[in-house]
Amino acid sequence: MNQFRQTTPVLNRVLTGILILLAATLQTTIIRGLEVFHVIPNLLFIIVICYGLLHDDYSSLVVGVSCGLILDLFGGRTLGLNTLLCAYAACLCLSISDKLFSHNALVSMVFVLVLTIPYEVLTYLFYFVIWGKGAGWYAILCKILPVTVYNSLFTLVMHPLVKFATYRE
């Protein structure tokens, strides 16, 4: 990163909070204009994955729960589902982050690609199938796969931002 940038843990936490709030605001407003196949990228989930891979401490769980709670408050049908799924994703990234070189955007892209599928499938199951309103193939082909690809592509934009906001020496 930049050798001239000296940061403190407090500044890192403030920048992380600002990044989360900015991503939540963008996700609910401007990003809606970038719909492809009627899906938008889940910026907060991307932040959870990138942060979890970049940091091998339990602050990634706090970021996961915070982002999940914001997702629940801004658009979830049930309070807690996104919180639980984001916390599990952060926990998985936390357990893997020290075993591989995770400061690369392509590693984050692969993890977002792999973890978006169960996230979206579980969201679909809890929101639609449980109530008997579900068309499985339609959901997989027209919602889950496009949002998986879209999240992966947006990781290339979000990973440097998360790395900059949470950079530690």
PDB file of C-alpha atoms in Angstrom:
ATOM      1  CA  MET A   1       0.000   0.000   0.000  1.00  0.00           C
ATOM      2  CA  ASN A   2       1.203   3.529   0.548  1.00  0.00           C
ATOM      3  CA  GLN A   3       4.192   3.743   2.895  1.00  0.00           C
ATOM      4  CA  PHE A   4       3.349   7.354   3.767  1.00  0.00           C
ATOM      5  CA  ARG A   5      -0.069   6.526   5.165  1.00  0.00           C
ATOM      6  CA  GLN A   6       0.153   6.093   8.917  1.00  0.00           C
ATOM      7  CA  THR A   7      -3.144   4.994  10.446  1.00  0.00           C
ATOM      8  CA  THR A   8      -4.395   4.182  13.889  1.00  0.00           C
ATOM      9  CA  PRO A   9      -6.934   1.507  14.817  1.00  0.00           C
ATOM     10  CA  VAL A  10      -9.497   4.203  15.610  1.00  0.00           C
ATOM     11  CA  LEU A  11      -9.091   5.756  12.166  1.00  0.00           C
ATOM     12  CA  ASN A  12      -9.391   2.307  10.569  1.00  0.00           C
ATOM     13  CA  ARG A  13     -12.653   1.665  12.420  1.00  0.00           C
ATOM     14  CA  VAL A  14     -14.035   5.069  11.449  1.00  0.00           C
ATOM     15  CA  LEU A  15     -13.089   4.539   7.787  1.00  0.00           C
ATOM     16  CA  THR A  16     -14.632   1.058   7.866  1.00  0.00           C
ATOM     17  CA  GLY A  17     -17.857   2.466   9.308  1.00  0.00           C
ATOM     18  CA  ILE A  18     -17.952   5.197   6.677  1.00  0.00           C
ATOM     19  CA  LEU A  19     -17.347   2.618   3.935  1.00  0.00           C
ATOM     20  CA  ILE A  20     -20.190   0.423   5.254  1.00  0.00           C
ATOM     21  CA  LEU A  21     -22.619   3.346   5.445  1.00  0.00           C
ATOM     22  CA  LEU A  22     -21.576   4.587   2.007  1.00  0.00           C
ATOM     23  CA  ALA A  23     -22.030   1.107   0.510  1.00  0.00           C
ATOM     24  CA  ALA A  24     -25.455   0.764   2.154  1.00  0.00           C
ATOM     25  CA  THR A  25     -26.499   4.136   0.777  1.00  0.00           C
ATOM     26  CA  LEU A  26     -25.200   3.329  -2.703  1.00  0.00           C
ATOM     27  CA  GLN A  27     -26.826  -0.103  -2.681  1.00  0.00           C
ATOM     28  CA  THR A  28     -30.251   1.307  -1.900  1.00  0.00           C
ATOM     29  CA  THR A  29     -30.067   4.309  -4.247  1.00  0.00           C
ATOM     30  CA  ILE A  30     -27.621   4.691  -7.133  1.00  0.00           C
ATOM     31  CA  ILE A  31     -26.788   1.023  -7.710  1.00  0.00           C
ATOM     32  CA  ARG A  32     -30.487   0.369  -8.444  1.00  0.00           C
ATOM     33  CA  GLY A  33     -29.849   2.140 -11.741  1.00  0.00           C
ATOM     34  CA  LEU A  34     -27.236  -0.478 -12.674  1.00  0.00           C
ATOM     35  CA  GLU A  35     -29.656  -3.415 -12.667  1.00  0.00           C
ATOM     36  CA  VAL A  36     -28.767  -6.261 -14.995  1.00  0.00           C
ATOM     37  CA  PHE A  37     -31.444  -8.959 -15.366  1.00  0.00           C
ATOM     38  CA  HIS A  38     -33.301  -7.227 -12.519  1.00  0.00           C
ATOM     39  CA  VAL A  39     -30.517  -7.937 -10.009  1.00  0.00           C
ATOM     40  CA  ILE A  40     -28.117  -5.595  -8.260  1.00  0.00           C
ATOM     41  CA  PRO A  41     -24.797  -6.394  -6.588  1.00  0.00           C
ATOM     42  CA  ASN A  42     -24.794  -6.888  -2.841  1.00  0.00           C
ATOM     43  CA  LEU A  43     -22.080  -4.405  -1.851  1.00  0.00           C
ATOM     44  CA  LEU A  44     -22.354  -5.091   1.866  1.00  0.00           C
ATOM     45  CA  PHE A  45     -21.868  -8.835   1.366  1.00  0.00           C
ATOM     46  CA  ILE A  46     -18.801  -8.083  -0.758  1.00  0.00           C
ATOM     47  CA  ILE A  47     -17.433  -5.908   2.064  1.00  0.00           C
ATOM     48  CA  VAL A  48     -17.979  -8.758   4.547  1.00  0.00           C
ATOM     49  CA  ILE A  49     -16.013 -11.203   2.388  1.00  0.00           C
ATOM     50  CA  CYS A  50     -13.181  -8.781   1.572  1.00  0.00           C
ATOM     51  CA  TYR A  51     -12.842  -7.619   5.177  1.00  0.00           C
ATOM     52  CA  GLY A  52     -12.918 -11.199   6.457  1.00  0.00           C
ATOM     53  CA  LEU A  53     -10.137 -12.217   4.094  1.00  0.00           C
ATOM     54  CA  LEU A  54      -7.993  -9.164   4.835  1.00  0.00           C
ATOM     55  CA  HIS A  55      -8.188  -9.410   8.637  1.00  0.00           C
ATOM     56  CA  ASP A  56      -7.584 -12.448  10.758  1.00  0.00           C
ATOM     57  CA  ASP A  57      -9.147 -11.094  13.951  1.00  0.00           C
ATOM     58  CA  TYR A  58     -12.683 -11.077  15.253  1.00  0.00           C
ATOM     59  CA  SER A  59     -13.386  -7.583  13.970  1.00  0.00           C
ATOM     60  CA  SER A  60     -14.465  -9.294  10.753  1.00  0.00           C
ATOM     61  CA  LEU A  61     -17.344 -10.888  12.680  1.00  0.00           C
ATOM     62  CA  VAL A  62     -18.390  -7.446  13.902  1.00  0.00           C
ATOM     63  CA  VAL A  63     -18.318  -6.174  10.316  1.00  0.00           C
ATOM     64  CA  GLY A  64     -20.301  -9.234   9.183  1.00  0.00           C
ATOM     65  CA  VAL A  65     -22.997  -8.765  11.803  1.00  0.00           C
ATOM     66  CA  SER A  66     -23.133  -5.003  11.161  1.00  0.00           C
ATOM     67  CA  CYS A  67     -23.484  -5.388   7.398  1.00  0.00           C
ATOM     68  CA  GLY A  68     -26.039  -8.169   7.794  1.00  0.00           C
ATOM     69  CA  LEU A  69     -28.099  -6.084  10.198  1.00  0.00           C
ATOM     70  CA  ILE A  70     -28.029  -3.140   7.798  1.00  0.00           C
ATOM     71  CA  LEU A  71     -29.163  -5.464   4.988  1.00  0.00           C
ATOM     72  CA  ASP A  72     -32.004  -6.703   7.194  1.00  0.00           C
ATOM     73  CA  LEU A  73     -33.076  -3.206   8.149  1.00  0.00           C
ATOM     74  CA  PHE A  74     -32.925  -1.798   4.613  1.00  0.00           C
ATOM     75  CA  GLY A  75     -34.630  -4.576   2.723  1.00  0.00           C
ATOM     76  CA  GLY A  76     -34.947  -7.889   4.471  1.00  0.00           C
ATOM     77  CA  ARG A  77     -38.305  -9.496   5.036  1.00  0.00           C
ATOM     78  CA  THR A  78     -37.259 -11.113   8.272  1.00  0.00           C
ATOM     79  CA  LEU A  79     -34.935  -9.551  10.769  1.00  0.00           C
ATOM     80  CA  GLY A  80     -31.863 -11.678  11.301  1.00  0.00           C
ATOM     81  CA  LEU A  81     -31.520 -13.820   8.183  1.00  0.00           C
ATOM     82  CA  ASN A  82     -28.971 -11.582   6.446  1.00  0.00           C
ATOM     83  CA  THR A  83     -27.264 -10.977   9.780  1.00  0.00           C
ATOM     84  CA  LEU A  84     -26.838 -14.702  10.323  1.00  0.00           C
ATOM     85  CA  LEU A  85     -25.683 -15.413   6.776  1.00  0.00           C
ATOM     86  CA  CYS A  86     -23.184 -12.523   6.768  1.00  0.00           C
ATOM     87  CA  ALA A  87     -21.859 -13.594  10.174  1.00  0.00           C
ATOM     88  CA  TYR A  88     -21.358 -17.156   8.892  1.00  0.00           C
ATOM     89  CA  ALA A  89     -19.607 -15.846   5.772  1.00  0.00           C
ATOM     90  CA  ALA A  90     -17.324 -13.656   7.919  1.00  0.00           C
ATOM     91  CA  CYS A  91     -16.589 -16.603  10.207  1.00  0.00           C
ATOM     92  CA  LEU A  92     -15.698 -18.806   7.235  1.00  0.00           C
ATOM     93  CA  CYS A  93     -13.416 -16.126   5.776  1.00  0.00           C
ATOM     94  CA  LEU A  94     -11.874 -15.594   9.207  1.00  0.00           C
ATOM     95  CA  SER A  95     -11.020 -19.278   9.517  1.00  0.00           C
ATOM     96  CA  ILE A  96      -9.467 -19.380   6.042  1.00  0.00           C
ATOM     97  CA  SER A  97      -7.748 -15.981   5.851  1.00  0.00           C
ATOM     98  CA  ASP A  98      -4.526 -16.992   7.601  1.00  0.00           C
ATOM     99  CA  LYS A  99      -4.049 -20.073   5.397  1.00  0.00           C
ATOM    100  CA  LEU A 100      -3.775 -18.298   2.051  1.00  0.00           C
ATOM    101  CA  PHE A 101      -2.574 -15.105   0.493  1.00  0.00           C
ATOM    102  CA  SER A 102      -5.797 -13.156   0.778  1.00  0.00           C
ATOM    103  CA  HIS A 103      -4.620  -9.638  -0.070  1.00  0.00           C
ATOM    104  CA  ASN A 104      -5.286 -10.209  -3.748  1.00  0.00           C
ATOM    105  CA  ALA A 105      -8.501  -9.019  -5.393  1.00  0.00           C
ATOM    106  CA  LEU A 106      -8.775 -12.219  -7.417  1.00  0.00           C
ATOM    107  CA  VAL A 107      -8.832 -14.333  -4.240  1.00  0.00           C
ATOM    108  CA  SER A 108     -11.637 -12.147  -2.928  1.00  0.00           C
ATOM    109  CA  MET A 109     -13.407 -12.462  -6.259  1.00  0.00           C
ATOM    110  CA  VAL A 110     -13.304 -16.263  -6.097  1.00  0.00           C
ATOM    111  CA  PHE A 111     -14.553 -16.276  -2.504  1.00  0.00           C
ATOM    112  CA  VAL A 112     -17.391 -13.902  -3.359  1.00  0.00           C
ATOM    113  CA  LEU A 113     -18.278 -16.135  -6.311  1.00  0.00           C
ATOM    114  CA  VAL A 114     -18.296 -19.264  -4.149  1.00  0.00           C
ATOM    115  CA  LEU A 115     -20.042 -17.777  -1.094  1.00  0.00           C
ATOM    116  CA  THR A 116     -22.724 -15.836  -2.968  1.00  0.00           C
ATOM    117  CA  ILE A 117     -24.310 -19.049  -4.235  1.00  0.00           C
ATOM    118  CA  PRO A 118     -25.185 -20.521  -0.799  1.00  0.00           C
ATOM    119  CA  TYR A 119     -26.086 -17.049   0.477  1.00  0.00           C
ATOM    120  CA  GLU A 120     -28.595 -16.502  -2.323  1.00  0.00           C
ATOM    121  CA  VAL A 121     -29.904 -20.092  -2.238  1.00  0.00           C
ATOM    122  CA  LEU A 122     -30.570 -19.888   1.503  1.00  0.00           C
ATOM    123  CA  THR A 123     -32.168 -16.479   1.101  1.00  0.00           C
ATOM    124  CA  TYR A 124     -34.388 -17.880  -1.641  1.00  0.00           C
ATOM    125  CA  LEU A 125     -35.311 -20.909   0.473  1.00  0.00           C
ATOM    126  CA  PHE A 126     -36.238 -18.868   3.527  1.00  0.00           C
ATOM    127  CA  TYR A 127     -38.097 -16.132   1.653  1.00  0.00           C
ATOM    128  CA  PHE A 128     -40.004 -18.074  -0.986  1.00  0.00           C
ATOM    129  CA  VAL A 129     -39.919 -21.869  -0.759  1.00  0.00           C
ATOM    130  CA  ILE A 130     -40.944 -21.958   2.877  1.00  0.00           C
ATOM    131  CA  TRP A 131     -44.201 -20.188   1.939  1.00  0.00           C
ATOM    132  CA  GLY A 132     -44.828 -22.321  -1.134  1.00  0.00           C
ATOM    133  CA  LYS A 133     -44.095 -19.549  -3.620  1.00  0.00           C
ATOM    134  CA  GLY A 134     -41.113 -20.658  -5.559  1.00  0.00           C
ATOM    135  CA  ALA A 135     -40.003 -21.467  -9.059  1.00  0.00           C
ATOM    136  CA  GLY A 136     -36.641 -23.103  -8.467  1.00  0.00           C
ATOM    137  CA  TRP A 137     -35.157 -23.061 -11.956  1.00  0.00           C
ATOM    138  CA  TYR A 138     -36.264 -19.503 -12.534  1.00  0.00           C
ATOM    139  CA  ALA A 139     -34.605 -18.429  -9.285  1.00  0.00           C
ATOM    140  CA  ILE A 140     -31.370 -20.224 -10.099  1.00  0.00           C
ATOM    141  CA  LEU A 141     -31.068 -19.097 -13.711  1.00  0.00           C
ATOM    142  CA  CYS A 142     -32.553 -15.605 -13.519  1.00  0.00           C
ATOM    143  CA  LYS A 143     -31.644 -14.427 -10.015  1.00  0.00           C
ATOM    144  CA  ILE A 144     -28.948 -16.482  -8.265  1.00  0.00           C
ATOM    145  CA  LEU A 145     -26.464 -16.918 -11.129  1.00  0.00           C
ATOM    146  CA  PRO A 146     -26.660 -13.300 -12.377  1.00  0.00           C
ATOM    147  CA  VAL A 147     -26.203 -11.877  -8.868  1.00  0.00           C
ATOM    148  CA  THR A 148     -23.276 -14.263  -8.330  1.00  0.00           C
ATOM    149  CA  VAL A 149     -21.506 -13.023 -11.455  1.00  0.00           C
ATOM    150  CA  TYR A 150     -22.418  -9.410 -10.698  1.00  0.00           C
ATOM    151  CA  ASN A 151     -21.079  -9.639  -7.130  1.00  0.00           C
ATOM    152  CA  SER A 152     -17.855 -11.182  -8.418  1.00  0.00           C
ATOM    153  CA  LEU A 153     -17.310  -8.375 -10.902  1.00  0.00           C
ATOM    154  CA  PHE A 154     -18.047  -5.691  -8.315  1.00  0.00           C
ATOM    155  CA  THR A 155     -15.445  -7.297  -6.034  1.00  0.00           C
ATOM    156  CA  LEU A 156     -12.750  -5.896  -8.318  1.00  0.00           C
ATOM    157  CA  VAL A 157     -14.015  -2.412  -7.425  1.00  0.00           C
ATOM    158  CA  MET A 158     -14.783  -3.009  -3.746  1.00  0.00           C
ATOM    159  CA  HIS A 159     -11.645  -4.928  -2.705  1.00  0.00           C
ATOM    160  CA  PRO A 160      -9.246  -1.966  -3.135  1.00  0.00           C
ATOM    161  CA  LEU A 161     -11.696   0.278  -1.253  1.00  0.00           C
ATOM    162  CA  VAL A 162     -11.950  -2.155   1.657  1.00  0.00           C
ATOM    163  CA  LYS A 163      -8.181  -2.601   1.654  1.00  0.00           C
ATOM    164  CA  PHE A 164      -7.654   1.177   1.700  1.00  0.00           C
ATOM    165  CA  ALA A 165     -10.215   1.799   4.451  1.00  0.00           C
ATOM    166  CA  THR A 166      -8.898  -0.942   6.714  1.00  0.00           C
ATOM    167  CA  TYR A 167      -5.178  -0.763   5.990  1.00  0.00           C
ATOM    168  CA  ARG A 168      -3.011  -1.525   9.019  1.00  0.00           C
ATOM    169  CA  GLU A 169       0.731  -1.468   9.414  1.00  0.00           C
TER     170      GLU A 169
END
